[in-house]
Amino acid sequence: MIFYRPSKIYVDPSVGDSPITQSILKTFPDVPCDYTCEKPNILNQLSGYSDPLLEGKKHLWITRNQGKLLKKCGASTSSLNNLVCCNYFILDFSFNCHFECVYCFLQEYTNLPLMIVYANIDEMLHALQELLDTTSSSIRIGTGEMADSLALDEITGFSQYLVPFFANQKKAFLELKTKSDSIQNLLKWDPKGQTVVAWSMSPSSYIQKYDFKTASFEERLKAAKLCEQAGYKIAFHLDPLIAEPTWKEDYQELIDHLFSNFNPAWVSLGALRFNANLKSMIQKRFPHTTLTVGEFVSTPDGKKRYFRQFREELYQTVHGYIEKYHRQTPTYLCMENKVVWQNSMGSVPLSEQDLEKHIVTHMGTFERCQNLSLLLFLRGLFFA
Amino acid sequence: MRFEDISISKIQLDNRTCEISFLSDLTVLRNSIQQKGILQPVHLKALGTGRFQVVSGFKRIDCAQALGFTSIPAFILEDEISLLECFERAVEENFFSRKFNVIEKAGVIQKLEKEFNISKEVLIQKYLPFLGLNASETVYQIYKNSVTLDPFVQEYIVRDHLPVYVIEEFFKFSLPDQRVIILFLQSIHFSVSTLKEFLVWIYEISLRDRSSISDMLLEPLKAIVQDHTLDGRQKLQVLRQWLKNKRYPRLSTLETRFVMLKQKLHLPLEATEFFEDNKLHMKLSFQNKKELEQWIEKMKEASLKPELDEILKIV
Ligand code: SF4
C-alpha cells in the first residue's frame, strides 16, 4: 500500500483545534500549511494540469462538513423504484481517496478533486447519537462511501473516536470499509462486537491490475486476520465483480481463500457498473485498461452494467461458491433490482428494513447461537 | 495602415505563420479573381527590408499568382505592430467573414501556443472564448489533440463536419491506425452516430482481443465492404452486425436466439432493451372480431410450443 503524503495542507480555522486537524498537522510538520476560510485556491488552477484529479489529491483540505453528516445510502434514495437496498447510513467524514482504483466513481467528481477531511468530529458523534436515539431497529452505519474508511486513518485517527463510541452502543454497528491495511489504530481498542471491518476483495491479479496504490491481496488478508484476532467482525465486499475471461476460477479461488480463513459477518456482491462519464474518464486516465470492454449495456438508471443474464450468472456462480460453505453468511447484492435478486439469489427481501435486519440479526445470533436451524428459520422469515 | 499595390515578388509567400485556412475550395475564388480582379485588398506586414509578410489573404495571393498577376492591392500594417497583433487581426478578419472549421480553430490554438508562446492559461481564458469555444481545459485538450491527428483524418473531419464527440474517438488510435481507418472509411459511408459506434467498437475489440486494427479492417470488414451483392445500406447493416457480434458475443447470441424463437412462435413479441426486465411485451393490432380471433388462435398455438418455454427462459 502506498501511504498518503500531501504536498500542501489547507486548514479551515473553524476546525483548527479539532483533534483530527491536530493529528494531521503533527504527522506532517514539514508540509506547507495555509489557514483559510475559503475553498483552497488550487481548485481554480487544477484544470491546467493534464490529470487534474491526480494533482488535486496532492492537496489536503481540512474543513468542517457543513452538510448533512449522516445520510441514507445512495442506493436507498435512488430514483429507481425497483432497486433493492439495505437500510444503511453513511457518515460523511472525508471525501476522496489517494488510492487509484481504475473503476472508482469518485473520479467523476471533477469539480472538487481535493483530498478533504471533515474534522468536526464532535458534531459527527452528536449526529450519530441523535440518530441512534430516534431509531428503534438495529442499523449499520458506514464511513466508506465517499472515501476509503481507513486509508488515512493513521493520519487522521478517526477510528479512535468512532470505535469506542460504537463499542458503547447496542443496536448500531459501525462498518469500516477499506482496501488498505491501515489497522494500527483499530488494534488499540476493543470494539465489543460493534465494529465490522469490511475489505473490498477481488482476486489477487485483479487487485494488481485495477486497484493501484491499495494494499495487496495478501496485505488485506493479513490485516483482516489481525482485526479478527482483536475482536472485530470481518466482512467482505466483492464489489466490483469483474468478468475477466477466467472469472469463474478466479472467484472460486477467492471465495475458498476467504471462507477457509474467515467467518464473515456478511458478503456483498456488486457487478461492475459505471456511467458514461466515468467510462470516458477511465479511458482517459487509464488508456490501456481493459476494464470497460466487457459486455456492458445501458440500464434504466443510466449506468452501464453487464447485461442482466450475465450479471445473474456472475451472482449465481459466486453465491454458489459461498453456499458450498454452509455458513448461512448473509449475502446481498449491491444496487440490483428485484428481477436480478430473484433469479440469482432465489428470493427478494421484503423491504430494506428486512434485509438490514437479516444482516444484523445474523451478526447478533452468529456468536450466541450455533443453531443452524434457527438461522435457516430466520432466513426463511426475512426473504420472500 | 496604408493602401498600396504590392508586387507579389516582394511578398514572403513561404511564411505561412498567419495562415488559418484548412482545406478550402479555391475554385470559386479563382473564377471571381479571373473575372473581376481582387476586390478585397489583402493585409501585409511591412518587414522593413522592402519585403512583406502575409497577415491575411493567403488564398487571394495564391490564386492571383496562379492566374499570372504580378501585383496585388494590399493594406500595409507598419512594422511597429507586433506579429501577434497581426495574427489576431487575421483571425478576426477571417472569423467575421466565415465559420472556422474544427481543424482551423485547432490550428489557431496551436500557432498561438507554438509561434507566439501564449501560455495555456491565457489560451484557455482569453483565446478559446475569442474562437467561440468554452474556456475549459477539456476543450483546450480536444483542440490540441486535433492538430496531432493524421492529415487525412483531419480532412475527413472537415469534409464530413464531424462533431467533437466523434472526433474525440480518433484520438484513441495511433497514427498508423488512423490512416488504416481513413482508408477504410473511403469505401463506406457512415452517418455521424454510426461512425461513432464503429470507432468505439473497433477500438474496444482491438483492446480486448489485443488484435490490430488493420487485421480487423483488412480482413473480415473489407470483404463486407467489397461484396457487390450488397447495396450501401445492406453493407452497413452487415458490417454493424459483424462488429456487434464480435463486441458483444454473448448478448448477440442471446438476441439472435430470441429472434429465432419469436419467429417460430409467430407472435410480435418484444423484450425490453438488452433484456434488462424479465417480461415479454406484445402489441397487437386488429380491425375486427375476426382478426382478434386469429390472434387468439395464434397465441393458443404458441402457448403449446416448446419455443415459448425457451423464450421465457431467455428473459
Ligand atoms: S479505495 Fe475506494 S474510494 Fe479509494 S480509489 Fe479505490 S474505489 Fe475509490
XYZ file of C-alpha atoms and ligand atoms in Angstrom:
707
model
C 0.000 0.000 0.000
C 1.204 3.496 -0.799
C 0.823 5.891 2.126
C -0.564 9.342 1.642
C 1.566 12.435 1.882
C 0.119 15.791 0.811
C 2.198 18.471 -0.852
C 0.100 21.170 0.792
C -2.440 21.345 3.597
C -5.274 23.876 3.871
C -6.979 24.276 7.232
C -10.345 25.877 7.806
C -9.763 27.844 11.051
C -13.164 26.740 12.367
C -11.716 23.225 12.832
C -8.175 24.341 13.661
C -8.447 22.951 17.199
C -10.069 19.675 16.253
C -8.047 16.660 17.382
C -8.327 15.368 13.812
C -6.672 18.535 12.472
C -4.024 18.395 15.143
C -3.268 14.772 14.386
C -2.791 15.535 10.672
C -0.586 18.547 11.307
C 1.513 16.554 13.754
C 2.020 13.822 11.150
C 3.211 16.300 8.515
C 5.084 19.079 10.368
C 7.141 19.862 7.269
C 4.280 20.159 4.770
C 3.318 23.783 3.926
C 0.032 24.718 5.519
C -2.432 27.558 4.801
C -5.221 28.630 7.122
C -8.170 29.728 5.024
C -11.928 30.064 5.404
C -12.346 29.849 1.645
C -12.152 26.893 -0.677
C -8.442 26.381 -1.473
C -7.286 28.458 -4.400
C -5.656 25.500 -6.066
C -9.117 24.402 -7.190
C -9.054 27.123 -9.847
C -5.698 26.009 -11.153
C -6.275 22.277 -11.381
C -7.784 22.438 -14.839
C -4.348 23.428 -16.096
C -2.936 20.001 -15.251
C -3.085 17.071 -17.609
C -4.563 14.927 -14.824
C -6.367 17.357 -12.500
C -7.558 14.504 -10.303
C -4.080 13.231 -9.616
C -2.823 16.736 -8.931
C -5.815 17.584 -6.719
C -5.118 14.626 -4.466
C -1.783 16.162 -3.502
C -3.716 18.890 -1.707
C -5.376 18.129 1.596
C -8.180 20.375 2.795
C -9.205 20.030 6.427
C -12.588 21.586 6.885
C -15.969 21.298 8.524
C -18.725 19.268 6.929
C -21.460 21.864 6.605
C -23.951 19.488 5.074
C -25.868 16.572 6.440
C -23.439 14.494 8.433
C -25.447 11.297 8.209
C -27.189 10.201 5.055
C -29.112 7.194 3.840
C -27.073 5.104 1.417
C -27.279 6.373 -2.185
C -28.985 3.209 -3.410
C -31.863 3.599 -0.973
C -32.514 7.102 -2.188
C -32.083 6.231 -5.862
C -34.742 7.297 -8.320
C -35.089 3.721 -9.472
C -38.049 2.167 -7.755
C -37.174 -1.483 -8.145
C -33.695 -1.342 -6.610
C -33.383 -3.482 -3.520
C -31.466 -1.769 -0.742
C -30.277 -2.395 2.739
C -31.125 0.176 5.401
C -27.666 1.632 5.547
C -26.470 5.017 6.778
C -23.368 6.873 5.753
C -21.270 9.119 7.917
C -19.515 11.634 5.687
C -16.145 12.052 7.387
C -13.965 12.501 4.375
C -14.117 12.952 0.639
C -11.817 11.448 -1.966
C -9.158 8.816 -1.763
C -5.484 8.718 -2.616
C -5.768 5.195 -3.968
C -6.270 4.824 -7.694
C -8.830 2.148 -8.394
C -9.495 2.222 -12.104
C -13.266 1.916 -11.641
C -13.603 4.371 -8.734
C -16.682 6.545 -9.125
C -15.018 9.402 -7.253
C -13.164 10.192 -10.477
C -16.342 11.763 -11.687
C -16.261 14.440 -9.018
C -14.040 16.693 -11.029
C -15.354 19.914 -9.503
C -13.801 19.185 -6.097
C -10.905 16.845 -6.686
C -9.002 17.591 -3.467
C -8.471 15.248 -0.551
C -10.935 16.534 2.003
C -11.078 15.590 5.662
C -14.033 16.788 7.722
C -12.636 17.462 11.159
C -15.799 18.365 13.111
C -15.726 15.036 14.908
C -17.753 16.303 17.902
C -20.652 17.244 15.653
C -20.412 13.882 13.910
C -20.620 11.962 17.183
C -23.510 14.179 18.218
C -25.372 13.484 14.959
C -24.748 9.763 15.410
C -26.145 9.846 18.933
C -29.224 11.715 17.730
C -29.865 9.127 15.032
C -29.427 6.250 17.430
C -31.741 7.872 19.992
C -34.501 8.029 17.433
C -34.063 4.612 15.822
C -35.710 1.544 17.192
C -34.186 -1.119 14.964
C -30.578 -2.157 14.590
C -28.729 -0.253 11.922
C -25.414 -0.234 10.171
C -23.503 2.961 9.697
C -20.589 3.116 7.327
C -17.926 5.686 6.531
C -16.648 4.264 3.275
C -18.937 5.862 0.729
C -17.052 8.920 -0.486
C -13.681 7.747 0.750
C -11.895 4.647 1.957
C -12.698 4.302 5.683
C -9.142 3.569 6.768
C -6.779 4.799 4.027
C -5.961 7.939 6.046
C -6.709 6.585 9.495
C -3.114 6.595 10.666
C -3.012 10.300 9.795
C -6.441 11.413 10.989
C -7.080 8.974 13.828
C -10.834 8.925 13.122
C -11.252 5.319 14.200
C -10.076 6.210 17.700
C -13.269 8.202 18.163
C -15.668 6.010 16.243
C -14.745 2.540 17.505
C -15.121 3.384 21.247
C -18.334 5.298 20.501
C -19.898 2.271 18.813
C -18.469 -0.094 21.442
C -20.917 1.547 23.834
C -23.923 1.031 21.545
C -26.189 -1.947 21.476
C -28.152 -1.569 18.291
C -25.756 0.124 15.928
C -22.869 -1.347 14.033
C -20.073 0.640 12.530
C -18.761 -0.585 9.228
C -15.300 0.472 8.161
C -14.918 -0.360 4.500
C -11.399 -0.416 3.131
C -8.821 -1.558 0.637
C -5.988 -0.575 2.936
C -4.110 -2.312 5.702
C -4.057 0.731 7.990
C -5.312 -1.005 11.079
C -2.810 0.060 13.723
C -5.318 2.359 15.433
C -8.007 -0.329 15.408
C -5.803 -2.766 17.268
C -5.733 -0.402 20.264
C -9.456 -0.799 21.005
C -11.903 -3.474 21.998
C -14.811 -2.986 19.587
C -17.127 -5.083 21.767
C -18.546 -6.671 18.676
C -19.985 -3.414 17.338
C -17.469 -2.637 14.598
C -17.154 -4.589 11.406
C -14.124 -4.066 9.253
C -15.071 -4.872 5.698
C -12.499 -5.403 2.997
C -13.330 -4.916 -0.638
C -11.891 -8.017 -2.162
C -11.026 -9.120 -5.652
C -8.868 -11.926 -6.934
C -5.217 -11.078 -6.395
C -4.406 -10.472 -10.063
C -7.403 -8.110 -10.396
C -6.102 -6.076 -7.472
C -2.756 -5.748 -9.217
C -4.463 -4.760 -12.434
C -7.163 -2.411 -11.185
C -6.558 -1.310 -7.556
C -3.455 0.839 -7.809
C -1.758 2.036 -4.619
C -4.020 -0.059 -2.387
C -2.958 -2.889 -0.081
C -2.242 -6.107 -1.951
C -4.423 -9.184 -1.601
C -2.069 -10.687 0.984
C -1.775 -7.413 2.923
C -5.559 -7.118 3.111
C -5.917 -10.694 4.359
C -3.194 -10.237 6.936
C -4.820 -7.040 8.214
C -8.200 -8.774 8.359
C -6.748 -11.606 10.417
C -5.216 -9.179 12.896
C -8.505 -7.313 13.228
C -10.390 -10.538 13.745
C -7.987 -11.525 16.478
C -8.533 -8.115 18.089
C -12.273 -8.769 18.300
C -13.543 -7.097 15.140
C -16.091 -8.732 12.947
C -14.911 -9.141 9.381
C -16.979 -8.698 6.221
C -16.160 -8.740 2.559
C -17.419 -6.757 -0.376
C -16.910 -8.470 -3.687
C -17.651 -5.262 -5.454
C -16.968 -4.747 -8.263
C -17.252 -8.257 -9.594
C -15.259 -8.118 -12.795
C -15.801 -10.609 -15.576
C -12.282 -11.311 -16.733
C -12.062 -14.311 -19.076
C -11.074 -16.562 -16.162
C -13.553 -15.108 -13.688
C -15.114 -18.415 -12.642
C -11.873 -19.946 -11.448
C -10.639 -16.657 -10.037
C -13.703 -16.077 -7.856
C -13.823 -19.730 -6.832
C -10.268 -19.389 -5.568
C -11.088 -16.099 -3.861
C -14.112 -17.480 -2.017
C -12.144 -20.558 -0.993
C -9.441 -18.329 0.366
C -11.799 -16.064 2.265
C -14.023 -18.777 3.673
C -11.251 -21.092 4.734
C -9.697 -18.255 6.715
C -12.686 -16.249 7.940
C -16.243 -16.490 9.021
C -17.502 -13.252 7.508
C -20.325 -11.264 9.073
C -21.636 -10.660 5.585
C -20.615 -10.634 1.968
C -21.912 -8.202 -0.603
C -21.775 -8.747 -4.332
C -21.927 -5.987 -6.906
C -21.169 -6.375 -10.570
C -19.007 -3.694 -12.141
C -21.004 -0.634 -13.183
C -20.265 2.877 -14.341
C -21.952 5.700 -16.136
C -20.907 7.150 -19.480
C -18.920 9.981 -17.883
C -16.966 7.636 -15.733
C -16.249 5.431 -18.723
C -14.634 8.273 -20.629
C -12.792 9.352 -17.509
C -11.430 5.820 -17.058
C -10.405 5.592 -20.702
C -8.677 8.931 -20.451
C -6.844 8.260 -17.210
C -6.078 4.583 -17.861
C -5.955 4.398 -21.670
C -4.846 0.776 -21.873
C -7.208 -0.688 -19.346
C -9.500 -3.462 -20.496
C -11.926 -2.822 -17.640
C -14.518 -1.109 -19.793
C -14.515 -3.520 -22.709
C -16.780 -6.163 -21.192
C -20.316 -6.722 -22.441
C -21.802 -3.620 -20.828
C -25.177 -2.225 -21.780
C -27.109 0.830 -20.645
C -29.573 0.154 -17.857
C -32.553 2.293 -16.867
C -30.670 4.326 -14.232
C -28.189 5.459 -16.870
C -25.434 3.176 -15.629
C -23.651 0.687 -17.797
C -23.755 -2.829 -16.444
C -23.082 -6.296 -17.772
C -26.344 -7.357 -19.414
C -28.776 -8.840 -16.947
C -28.459 -12.541 -17.767
C -24.708 -12.289 -17.442
C -24.931 -10.428 -14.110
C -27.239 -13.145 -12.884
C -24.727 -15.775 -13.921
C -21.994 -13.907 -12.079
C -24.054 -13.639 -8.905
C -25.403 -17.194 -9.051
C -21.936 -18.599 -9.552
C -20.232 -16.624 -6.795
C -23.168 -17.092 -4.436
C -22.975 -20.818 -5.224
C -19.329 -20.866 -4.160
C -20.320 -19.184 -0.886
C -23.231 -21.546 -0.265
C -20.914 -24.519 -0.514
C -19.519 -23.497 2.857
C -22.948 -23.860 4.525
C -22.260 -20.928 6.783
C -25.547 -19.085 6.200
C -23.464 -15.972 5.667
C -25.792 -13.105 4.789
C -25.038 -12.342 1.201
C -26.608 -9.396 -0.520
C -26.471 -7.715 -3.874
C -25.497 -4.106 -4.175
C -27.537 -1.789 -6.423
C -29.528 -4.534 -8.064
C -33.167 -4.843 -8.975
C -35.741 -7.376 -7.852
C -35.548 -9.448 -11.026
C -31.840 -9.983 -10.575
C -32.300 -10.747 -6.874
C -34.955 -13.322 -7.615
C -33.059 -15.003 -10.424
C -29.682 -15.004 -8.707
C -30.433 -15.463 -5.032
C -33.758 -17.248 -5.311
C -35.597 -14.640 -3.241
C -36.218 -10.940 -2.882
C -36.063 -9.201 0.503
C -39.466 -7.864 1.529
C -38.078 -4.435 2.348
C -34.822 -2.683 3.089
C -35.531 -2.981 6.809
C -35.952 -6.714 6.420
C -32.720 -7.060 4.535
C -30.921 -4.999 7.137
C -32.489 -6.975 9.943
C -31.363 -10.166 8.263
C -27.806 -8.946 8.120
C -27.556 -7.595 11.644
C -29.603 -10.419 13.168
C -27.098 -12.814 11.751
C -24.337 -10.803 13.366
C -26.027 -10.892 16.739
C -27.023 -14.502 16.625
C -23.894 -15.677 14.999
C -21.839 -15.783 18.163
C -24.590 -16.548 20.611
C -26.119 -19.459 18.825
C -24.612 -22.083 16.690
C -28.009 -23.482 15.978
C -28.114 -23.530 12.211
C -31.749 -24.437 12.061
C -32.653 -21.191 13.787
C -30.611 -19.318 11.217
C -32.345 -21.159 8.454
C -35.619 -20.183 10.021
C -34.557 -16.543 10.142
C -33.516 -16.717 6.540
C -36.897 -18.056 5.545
C -38.612 -15.390 7.575
C -36.958 -12.411 6.039
C -36.991 -13.420 2.432
C -39.999 -13.664 0.261
C -2.217 51.432 -42.250
C -1.742 52.468 -45.846
C -3.113 51.127 -49.098
C -0.804 50.145 -51.962
C -0.369 47.831 -54.901
C 2.428 45.470 -53.918
C 4.472 43.336 -56.262
C 3.942 39.668 -55.451
C 7.673 39.073 -55.740
C 8.169 41.235 -52.633
C 5.880 39.032 -50.546
C 7.302 36.203 -48.415
C 4.997 33.527 -49.745
C 6.588 30.722 -47.771
C 5.989 32.420 -44.421
C 2.595 30.948 -43.504
C 2.650 31.963 -39.803
C -0.649 33.811 -40.021
C -2.390 31.348 -42.300
C -5.611 29.934 -40.909
C -7.469 28.192 -43.713
C -7.547 24.455 -43.842
C -8.951 22.670 -46.810
C -10.650 25.498 -48.633
C -12.022 25.188 -52.115
C -10.281 27.781 -54.290
C -12.329 27.273 -57.467
C -14.934 29.955 -56.756
C -12.336 32.444 -55.594
C -10.118 31.810 -58.626
C -13.016 32.330 -61.014
C -14.031 35.533 -59.287
C -10.467 36.914 -59.368
C -10.149 35.965 -63.028
C -13.345 37.812 -63.902
C -13.309 40.812 -61.559
C -9.810 41.037 -60.157
C -9.063 41.291 -56.446
C -11.953 43.204 -54.870
C -10.832 42.969 -51.267
C -7.229 44.002 -50.571
C -5.027 41.600 -48.610
C -3.270 42.577 -45.364
C 0.513 42.611 -45.363
C 3.004 43.467 -42.669
C 5.957 45.584 -43.768
C 9.168 43.894 -42.658
C 11.353 46.996 -43.024
C 13.525 45.431 -45.720
C 11.194 46.212 -48.566
C 9.652 42.808 -48.120
C 6.229 41.883 -46.758
C 4.730 39.145 -44.673
C 1.172 37.992 -45.347
C -1.238 38.609 -42.485
C -4.436 37.722 -44.255
C -5.330 36.901 -47.851
C -3.188 33.794 -48.475
C -5.821 32.294 -50.760
C -6.243 35.506 -52.782
C -2.486 35.789 -53.252
C -2.151 32.100 -54.234
C -4.950 32.457 -56.818
C -3.610 35.728 -58.165
C -0.164 34.222 -58.578
C -1.584 31.130 -60.276
C -3.505 33.414 -62.648
C -0.321 35.293 -63.552
C -0.928 38.539 -61.582
C 2.305 40.302 -60.712
C 0.949 42.703 -58.090
C -1.858 42.760 -55.625
C -3.779 45.518 -53.761
C -2.897 45.465 -50.079
C -3.323 47.242 -46.769
C 0.115 47.601 -45.231
C 0.458 47.198 -41.494
C 3.506 49.005 -40.206
C 6.462 47.280 -38.655
C 5.588 48.517 -35.128
C 2.548 46.315 -34.949
C 3.550 43.060 -33.343
C 3.141 39.839 -35.232
C 0.749 38.618 -32.541
C -1.497 41.625 -33.160
C -1.308 40.900 -36.872
C -2.296 37.299 -36.244
C -5.190 38.348 -34.024
C -6.366 40.652 -36.819
C -6.088 37.823 -39.314
C -8.159 35.586 -37.078
C -10.713 38.301 -36.513
C -10.955 39.167 -40.174
C -11.454 35.536 -41.162
C -13.739 34.803 -38.274
C -16.214 37.518 -39.111
C -16.384 36.622 -42.765
C -16.895 32.864 -42.399
C -17.196 29.978 -39.960
C -13.942 28.293 -38.903
C -13.852 24.538 -39.064
C -12.544 22.489 -36.148
C -9.090 21.981 -37.616
C -8.724 25.696 -38.339
C -9.579 26.531 -34.743
C -7.143 23.866 -33.596
C -4.509 25.380 -35.894
C -5.059 28.849 -34.434
C -4.650 27.480 -30.913
C -1.513 25.622 -31.883
C 0.021 28.692 -33.546
C -0.743 30.884 -30.558
C 0.975 28.354 -28.348
C 3.933 27.414 -30.524
C 4.666 30.539 -32.592
C 3.596 33.187 -30.108
C 4.406 31.427 -26.828
C 0.997 32.111 -25.340
C 0.617 30.298 -22.040
C -2.002 27.605 -21.641
C -3.882 29.652 -19.026
C -4.144 32.691 -21.318
C -5.096 30.451 -24.222
C -7.921 28.923 -22.230
C -9.168 32.116 -20.635
C -8.717 34.596 -23.497
C -8.421 32.844 -26.819
C -10.872 29.945 -26.512
C -13.809 32.351 -25.975
C -12.367 34.503 -28.796
C -12.843 31.461 -31.046
C -16.336 30.878 -29.726
C -15.289 27.965 -27.518
C -15.789 27.245 -23.829
C -12.879 28.291 -21.647
C -12.004 24.884 -20.281
C -9.073 22.518 -20.094
C -11.131 19.778 -21.735
C -11.921 21.890 -24.772
C -8.304 23.008 -24.963
C -7.131 19.379 -24.909
C -9.583 18.349 -27.624
C -8.383 21.068 -29.972
C -4.773 20.451 -29.100
C -5.174 16.772 -29.897
C -6.978 17.539 -33.154
C -3.796 19.077 -34.570
C -1.941 15.845 -33.982
C -4.399 13.734 -35.971
C -3.362 12.246 -39.278
C -3.919 14.872 -42.046
C -6.294 12.510 -43.838
C -8.357 12.204 -40.681
C -8.381 15.989 -40.374
C -9.586 16.226 -43.940
C -12.318 13.665 -43.274
C -13.413 15.551 -40.160
C -13.767 18.794 -42.073
C -15.442 17.334 -45.138
C -17.974 15.365 -43.086
C -18.479 18.133 -40.498
C -17.839 15.694 -37.681
C -18.827 16.918 -34.233
C -16.335 16.956 -31.390
C -17.784 13.856 -29.696
C -16.906 11.805 -32.767
C -13.553 13.499 -33.359
C -12.520 12.510 -29.836
C -12.817 8.847 -30.754
C -9.985 9.196 -33.283
C -7.574 10.291 -30.537
C -7.520 6.780 -29.139
C -5.861 5.372 -32.254
C -2.195 5.518 -33.225
C -1.312 7.465 -36.381
C -0.826 4.314 -38.496
C -4.190 3.007 -37.268
C -5.830 6.331 -38.095
C -4.511 6.024 -41.616
C -5.896 2.480 -41.939
C -9.278 3.618 -40.631
C -9.439 6.548 -43.015
C -8.631 4.311 -45.958
C -11.426 2.028 -44.848
C -13.836 4.934 -44.456
C -13.291 5.896 -48.092
C -15.171 2.754 -49.089
C -18.272 3.060 -46.932
C -20.308 5.967 -45.701
C -21.364 6.154 -42.067
C -23.802 8.567 -40.509
C -22.354 10.533 -37.599
C -23.835 8.297 -34.895
C -22.946 5.027 -36.616
C -19.430 6.297 -37.219
C -19.025 6.945 -33.508
C -20.296 3.460 -32.705
C -17.970 1.963 -35.338
C -14.925 3.726 -33.877
C -15.834 2.790 -30.298
C -16.385 -0.838 -31.181
C -13.261 -1.405 -33.271
C -11.195 0.277 -30.558
C -12.685 -1.798 -27.766
C -12.440 -5.049 -29.701
C -8.792 -4.433 -30.508
C -8.077 -3.512 -26.883
C -9.883 -6.551 -25.518
C -8.509 -9.066 -28.031
C -5.107 -7.413 -28.315
C -5.654 -7.521 -32.072
C -4.543 -4.956 -34.596
C -6.939 -2.541 -36.204
C -5.555 -3.293 -39.649
C -6.145 -7.029 -39.244
C -9.742 -6.347 -38.357
C -10.373 -3.799 -41.075
C -8.434 -5.500 -43.800
C -9.779 -8.982 -43.444
C -13.408 -9.544 -42.454
C -14.673 -5.986 -42.768
C -13.084 -5.299 -46.111
C -14.798 -8.382 -47.502
C -18.181 -6.966 -46.459
C -17.451 -3.589 -47.997
C -16.349 -5.202 -51.266
C -19.343 -7.513 -51.517
C -21.027 -6.391 -54.755
C -24.222 -8.258 -53.985
C -24.992 -5.759 -51.212
C -26.087 -2.139 -51.584
C -24.723 0.612 -49.329
C -27.373 0.234 -46.635
C -27.080 -3.532 -46.539
C -23.309 -3.299 -46.267
C -23.678 -1.034 -43.253
C -26.145 -3.425 -41.662
C -23.963 -6.484 -42.199
C -20.898 -4.649 -41.011
C -22.656 -3.386 -37.893
C -23.942 -6.857 -37.059
C -20.496 -8.374 -37.568
C -18.972 -5.844 -35.209
C -21.749 -6.216 -32.684
C -21.337 -9.999 -32.619
C -17.651 -9.519 -32.042
C -18.022 -6.794 -29.416
C -20.961 -8.378 -27.559
C -20.686 -12.094 -28.349
C -22.892 -13.393 -25.527
C -25.541 -10.722 -25.824
C -25.669 -11.118 -29.606
C -26.129 -14.868 -29.294
C -28.990 -14.263 -26.907
C -30.582 -11.720 -29.222
C -30.231 -13.988 -32.251
C -31.804 -16.861 -30.352
C -34.623 -14.579 -29.238
C -35.395 -13.511 -32.798
C -35.343 -17.101 -33.991
C -37.739 -18.295 -31.292
C -40.004 -15.317 -31.805
C -40.300 -16.167 -35.499
C -41.265 -19.725 -34.649
C -43.966 -18.503 -32.285
C -45.474 -16.225 -34.964
C -46.193 -13.537 -32.396
C -44.959 -9.928 -32.313
C -43.065 -10.497 -29.049
C -40.710 -7.835 -27.757
C -38.274 -7.892 -24.864
C -37.099 -4.769 -23.048
C -33.854 -3.274 -24.266
C -30.953 -5.644 -23.558
C -33.406 -7.883 -21.667
C -32.994 -5.759 -18.531
C -36.553 -6.624 -17.487
C -37.796 -10.227 -17.421
C -41.068 -9.554 -19.169
C -42.161 -10.034 -22.751
C -44.351 -7.464 -24.415
C -46.689 -7.771 -27.309
C -48.619 -5.134 -29.175
C -51.449 -6.381 -31.379
C -53.486 -4.510 -33.868
C -56.776 -5.701 -35.338
C -59.731 -4.123 -37.041
C -62.479 -6.557 -36.347
C -63.500 -9.535 -34.282
C -62.224 -11.981 -36.842
C -58.720 -10.558 -36.717
C -58.790 -10.646 -32.941
C -59.837 -14.270 -33.019
C -56.958 -15.011 -35.349
C -54.578 -13.520 -32.815
C -56.146 -15.569 -30.042
C -55.679 -18.672 -32.132
C -52.028 -17.799 -32.758
C -51.491 -17.262 -29.066
C -53.089 -20.575 -28.243
C -50.821 -22.301 -30.735
C -47.782 -20.502 -29.354
C -48.647 -21.469 -25.799
C -48.321 -25.127 -26.738
C -44.918 -24.819 -28.396
C -41.670 -25.653 -26.574
C -40.213 -22.457 -28.049
C -42.397 -20.469 -25.663
C -40.742 -22.074 -22.652
C -37.373 -21.431 -24.176
C -38.029 -17.793 -24.951
C -39.350 -17.295 -21.428
C -36.158 -18.814 -20.100
C -34.119 -16.329 -22.116
C -35.819 -13.397 -20.478
S -10.340 2.520 -2.411
Fe -12.447 3.027 -2.885
S -12.528 5.235 -2.731
Fe -10.376 4.678 -2.889
S -9.896 4.799 -5.067
Fe -10.472 2.697 -4.615
S -12.673 2.613 -5.065
Fe -12.130 4.766 -4.872
